[in-house]
Coordinates of N, CA, C and O in Angstrom, one line a residue:
Y19 N 95.7 72.0 99.5 CA 95.9 70.8 98.7 C 96.4 71.2 97.3 O 96.9 70.3 96.6
G20 N 96.2 72.4 96.9 CA 96.5 72.7 95.5 C 97.7 73.6 95.3 O 98.0 73.8 94.1
G21 N 98.4 74.0 96.3 CA 99.5 74.9 96.0 C 100.7 74.7 96.9 O 101.5 75.7 97.0
D22 N 100.9 73.6 97.5 CA 102.1 73.4 98.4 C 103.2 72.7 97.7 O 103.0 71.5 97.3
D23 N 104.3 73.4 97.5 CA 105.4 72.8 96.7 C 106.0 71.6 97.4 O 106.6 70.7 96.8
R24 N 105.8 71.5 98.7 CA 106.3 70.3 99.5 C 105.5 69.0 99.1 O 106.0 67.9 99.3
Y25 N 104.3 69.2 98.6 CA 103.5 68.0 98.3 C 102.6 68.4 97.0 O 101.4 68.6 97.1
P26 N 103.2 68.5 95.9 CA 102.5 68.9 94.7 C 101.4 68.0 94.2 O 100.5 68.4 93.4
N27 N 101.4 66.7 94.6 CA 100.4 65.8 94.2 C 99.3 65.6 95.2 O 98.5 64.7 95.0
A28 N 99.2 66.5 96.2 CA 98.2 66.3 97.2 C 96.8 66.2 96.6 O 96.0 65.3 97.0
A29 N 96.4 67.2 95.8 CA 95.0 67.2 95.2 C 94.8 65.9 94.4 O 93.7 65.3 94.6
S30 N 95.7 65.5 93.6 CA 95.5 64.2 92.8 C 95.5 63.0 93.7 O 94.7 62.1 93.5
D31 N 96.3 63.0 94.7 CA 96.3 61.9 95.7 C 94.9 61.8 96.4 O 94.4 60.7 96.6
M32 N 94.4 62.9 96.9 CA 93.1 63.0 97.5 C 92.0 62.5 96.6 O 91.2 61.8 97.0
T33 N 92.1 63.0 95.4 CA 91.1 62.6 94.4 C 91.1 61.1 94.2 O 90.1 60.4 94.1
W34 N 92.3 60.5 94.0 CA 92.4 59.1 93.9 C 91.9 58.3 95.1 O 91.2 57.3 94.9
S35 N 92.2 58.8 96.3 CA 91.7 58.2 97.5 C 90.2 58.2 97.6 O 89.6 57.2 98.0
I36 N 89.6 59.3 97.2 CA 88.2 59.4 97.3 C 87.5 58.5 96.3 O 86.5 57.8 96.5
A37 N 88.1 58.4 95.1 CA 87.6 57.4 94.1 C 87.7 56.0 94.5 O 86.8 55.2 94.3
A38 N 88.8 55.7 95.2 CA 89.0 54.3 95.7 C 87.9 54.0 96.7 O 87.4 52.9 96.7
L39 N 87.7 54.9 97.6 CA 86.6 54.7 98.6 C 85.3 54.6 98.0 O 84.5 53.7 98.4
A40 N 85.0 55.4 97.0 CA 83.7 55.3 96.3 C 83.5 53.9 95.6 O 82.4 53.4 95.6
A41 N 84.6 53.3 95.2 CA 84.5 52.0 94.5 C 84.5 50.8 95.4 O 84.2 49.7 95.0
A42 N 84.8 51.1 96.7 CA 85.0 50.0 97.6 C 83.6 49.4 98.0 O 82.7 50.2 98.2
P43 N 83.5 48.1 98.0 CA 82.3 47.5 98.5 C 82.3 47.6 100.1 O 83.2 47.3 100.7
C44 N 81.2 48.2 100.6 CA 81.1 48.2 102.0 C 79.6 48.2 102.4 O 78.8 48.7 101.7
D45 N 79.4 47.7 103.6 CA 78.0 47.7 104.1 C 77.9 48.5 105.4 O 76.9 49.0 105.7
I46 N 79.1 48.6 106.1 CA 79.1 49.5 107.3 C 80.3 50.4 107.2 O 81.4 49.9 107.0
L47 N 80.1 51.7 107.2 CA 81.2 52.6 107.1 C 81.7 53.0 108.5 O 80.9 53.4 109.4
I48 N 83.0 52.8 108.7 CA 83.7 53.2 109.9 C 84.7 54.3 109.5 O 85.6 54.0 108.7
A49 N 84.5 55.5 110.0 CA 85.4 56.6 109.6 C 86.1 57.2 110.8 O 85.6 57.1 112.0
A50 N 87.2 57.8 110.6 CA 87.9 58.5 111.7 C 87.1 59.6 112.3 O 87.3 60.0 113.4
H51 N 86.2 60.2 111.5 CA 85.4 61.4 111.9 C 83.9 61.0 111.9 O 83.3 61.2 110.9
P52 N 83.4 60.4 112.9 CA 82.1 59.8 112.9 C 81.0 60.9 112.7 O 79.9 60.6 112.2
N53 N 81.3 62.2 112.9 CA 80.4 63.2 112.7 C 80.1 63.4 111.2 O 79.1 63.9 110.8
F54 N 81.1 63.0 110.3 CA 80.9 63.1 108.9 C 80.0 62.0 108.3 O 79.6 62.0 107.2
T55 N 79.8 60.9 109.1 CA 79.0 59.8 108.7 C 77.6 59.7 109.2 O 76.8 58.9 108.8
G56 N 77.3 60.6 110.2 CA 76.0 60.6 110.8 C 75.9 59.5 111.9 O 74.8 59.1 112.3
L57 N 77.0 58.9 112.3 CA 77.0 57.8 113.2 C 76.2 58.2 114.5 O 75.4 57.4 115.0
W58 N 76.5 59.4 115.0 CA 75.9 59.8 116.3 C 74.4 60.0 116.2 O 73.7 60.1 117.2
S59 N 73.8 60.1 115.0 CA 72.4 60.1 114.8 C 71.8 58.7 114.9 O 70.5 58.6 115.0
I60 N 72.6 57.7 114.8 CA 72.1 56.3 114.8 C 72.4 55.7 116.2 O 71.5 55.0 116.7
I61 N 73.6 55.8 116.7 CA 73.9 55.3 118.0 C 74.5 56.4 118.8 O 75.1 57.3 118.3
D62 N 74.5 56.2 120.1 CA 75.1 57.2 121.0 C 76.5 56.7 121.4 O 77.0 55.6 121.0
E63 N 77.2 57.5 122.2 CA 78.6 57.1 122.6 C 78.6 55.9 123.5 O 79.7 55.3 123.7
H64 N 77.5 55.4 123.9 CA 77.4 54.2 124.7 C 77.0 53.0 123.9 O 76.9 51.9 124.4
G65 N 76.8 53.2 122.6 CA 76.4 52.1 121.7 C 74.9 51.8 121.7 O 74.4 50.9 121.1
N66 N 74.1 52.7 122.3 CA 72.7 52.6 122.3 C 72.1 53.1 121.0 O 72.5 54.2 120.6
G67 N 71.1 52.4 120.5 CA 70.5 52.8 119.2 C 70.2 51.6 118.3 O 70.5 50.5 118.7
D68 N 69.7 51.9 117.2 CA 69.3 50.9 116.2 C 70.5 50.5 115.3 O 70.7 51.2 114.3
R69 N 71.3 49.6 115.7 CA 72.5 49.2 115.0 C 72.2 48.7 113.6 O 73.1 48.7 112.7
T70 N 71.0 48.2 113.3 CA 70.7 47.7 112.0 C 70.8 48.9 111.0 O 71.0 48.7 109.8
K71 N 70.6 50.1 111.4 CA 70.7 51.3 110.5 C 72.1 51.6 110.1 O 72.3 52.4 109.2
L72 N 73.1 50.9 110.7 CA 74.5 51.1 110.3 C 74.8 50.3 109.0 O 75.7 50.6 108.3
I73 N 73.9 49.4 108.7 CA 74.1 48.6 107.5 C 73.5 49.3 106.3 O 72.3 49.5 106.2
D74 N 74.4 49.7 105.4 CA 74.0 50.6 104.3 C 75.0 50.4 103.2 O 76.1 50.9 103.2
S75 N 74.6 49.7 102.1 CA 75.6 49.4 101.0 C 76.0 50.6 100.2 O 76.9 50.6 99.4
S76 N 75.3 51.7 100.4 CA 75.6 52.9 99.7 C 76.5 53.9 100.5 O 76.8 55.0 100.1
S77 N 76.8 53.5 101.7 CA 77.5 54.4 102.7 C 78.8 54.9 102.2 O 79.1 56.1 102.3
C78 N 79.7 54.1 101.6 CA 81.0 54.5 101.1 C 80.8 55.4 99.9 O 81.5 56.4 99.8
T79 N 79.9 55.2 99.1 CA 79.6 56.0 97.9 C 79.2 57.4 98.3 O 79.7 58.4 97.8
R80 N 78.3 57.5 99.3 CA 77.8 58.8 99.8 C 78.9 59.5 100.5 O 79.1 60.7 100.4
Y81 N 79.7 58.8 101.3 CA 80.8 59.4 102.1 C 81.8 60.0 101.1 O 82.3 61.1 101.3
A82 N 82.1 59.2 100.1 CA 83.1 59.7 99.1 C 82.6 60.9 98.3 O 83.3 61.8 98.1
A83 N 81.3 60.9 98.0 CA 80.7 62.0 97.3 C 80.8 63.3 98.1 O 81.1 64.4 97.6
A84 N 80.6 63.2 99.4 CA 80.7 64.3 100.3 C 82.1 64.8 100.4 O 82.4 66.0 100.4
G85 N 83.0 63.8 100.5 CA 84.5 64.2 100.5 C 84.9 64.9 99.3 O 85.7 65.8 99.3
R86 N 84.4 64.4 98.1 CA 84.8 65.0 96.8 C 84.3 66.4 96.8 O 85.0 67.3 96.3
E87 N 83.1 66.6 97.3 CA 82.5 68.0 97.3 C 83.3 68.9 98.2 O 83.6 70.1 97.8
R88 N 83.7 68.4 99.4 CA 84.5 69.2 100.3 C 85.9 69.6 99.6 O 86.4 70.7 99.7
L89 N 86.5 68.6 99.0 CA 87.8 68.8 98.3 C 87.6 69.8 97.2 O 88.5 70.7 97.1
E90 N 86.6 69.7 96.4 CA 86.4 70.6 95.3 C 86.2 72.0 95.8 O 86.8 73.0 95.2
K91 N 85.5 72.2 96.9 CA 85.3 73.5 97.5 C 86.6 74.1 98.0 O 86.9 75.2 97.8
R92 N 87.3 73.2 98.7 CA 88.6 73.7 99.2 C 89.6 74.1 98.1 O 90.2 75.2 98.2
L93 N 89.6 73.3 97.0 CA 90.5 73.7 95.9 C 90.0 75.0 95.2 O 90.9 75.9 94.9
A94 N 88.7 75.2 95.1 CA 88.2 76.4 94.5 C 88.5 77.6 95.5 O 88.9 78.7 95.0
D95 N 88.4 77.4 96.7 CA 88.7 78.5 97.7 C 90.2 78.8 97.6 O 90.6 80.0 97.7
E96 N 91.0 77.8 97.4 CA 92.5 78.1 97.3 C 92.8 78.9 96.1 O 93.8 79.6 96.1
R97 N 92.1 78.6 95.0 CA 92.3 79.4 93.7 C 91.8 80.8 93.7 O 92.2 81.6 93.0
S98 N 90.8 81.1 94.6 CA 90.2 82.4 94.7 C 91.2 83.4 95.2 O 91.9 83.1 96.2
P99 N 91.2 84.6 94.6 CA 92.0 85.7 95.2 C 91.6 86.0 96.6 O 90.4 86.1 96.8
Q100 N 92.5 86.3 97.4 CA 92.1 86.6 98.8 C 91.7 88.0 99.0 O 92.2 89.0 98.6

């Protein structure tokens, strides 16, 4: 994200996207990667489980914070000498 000349704004675009997600009002987080949201600890692949635990007004904020942390680590790793 930090050094590809084909997409020099990748890191700033990711940062902007994460900030937008953090600011978004949400009660139920639906993500492309459910393992990042803990979905499978609440319901199984058949939809069995306590669905009321899916309602969480801080879910987008927490998801964005985790994404920000992963991005910062990735950028730091990219800056590190190999």
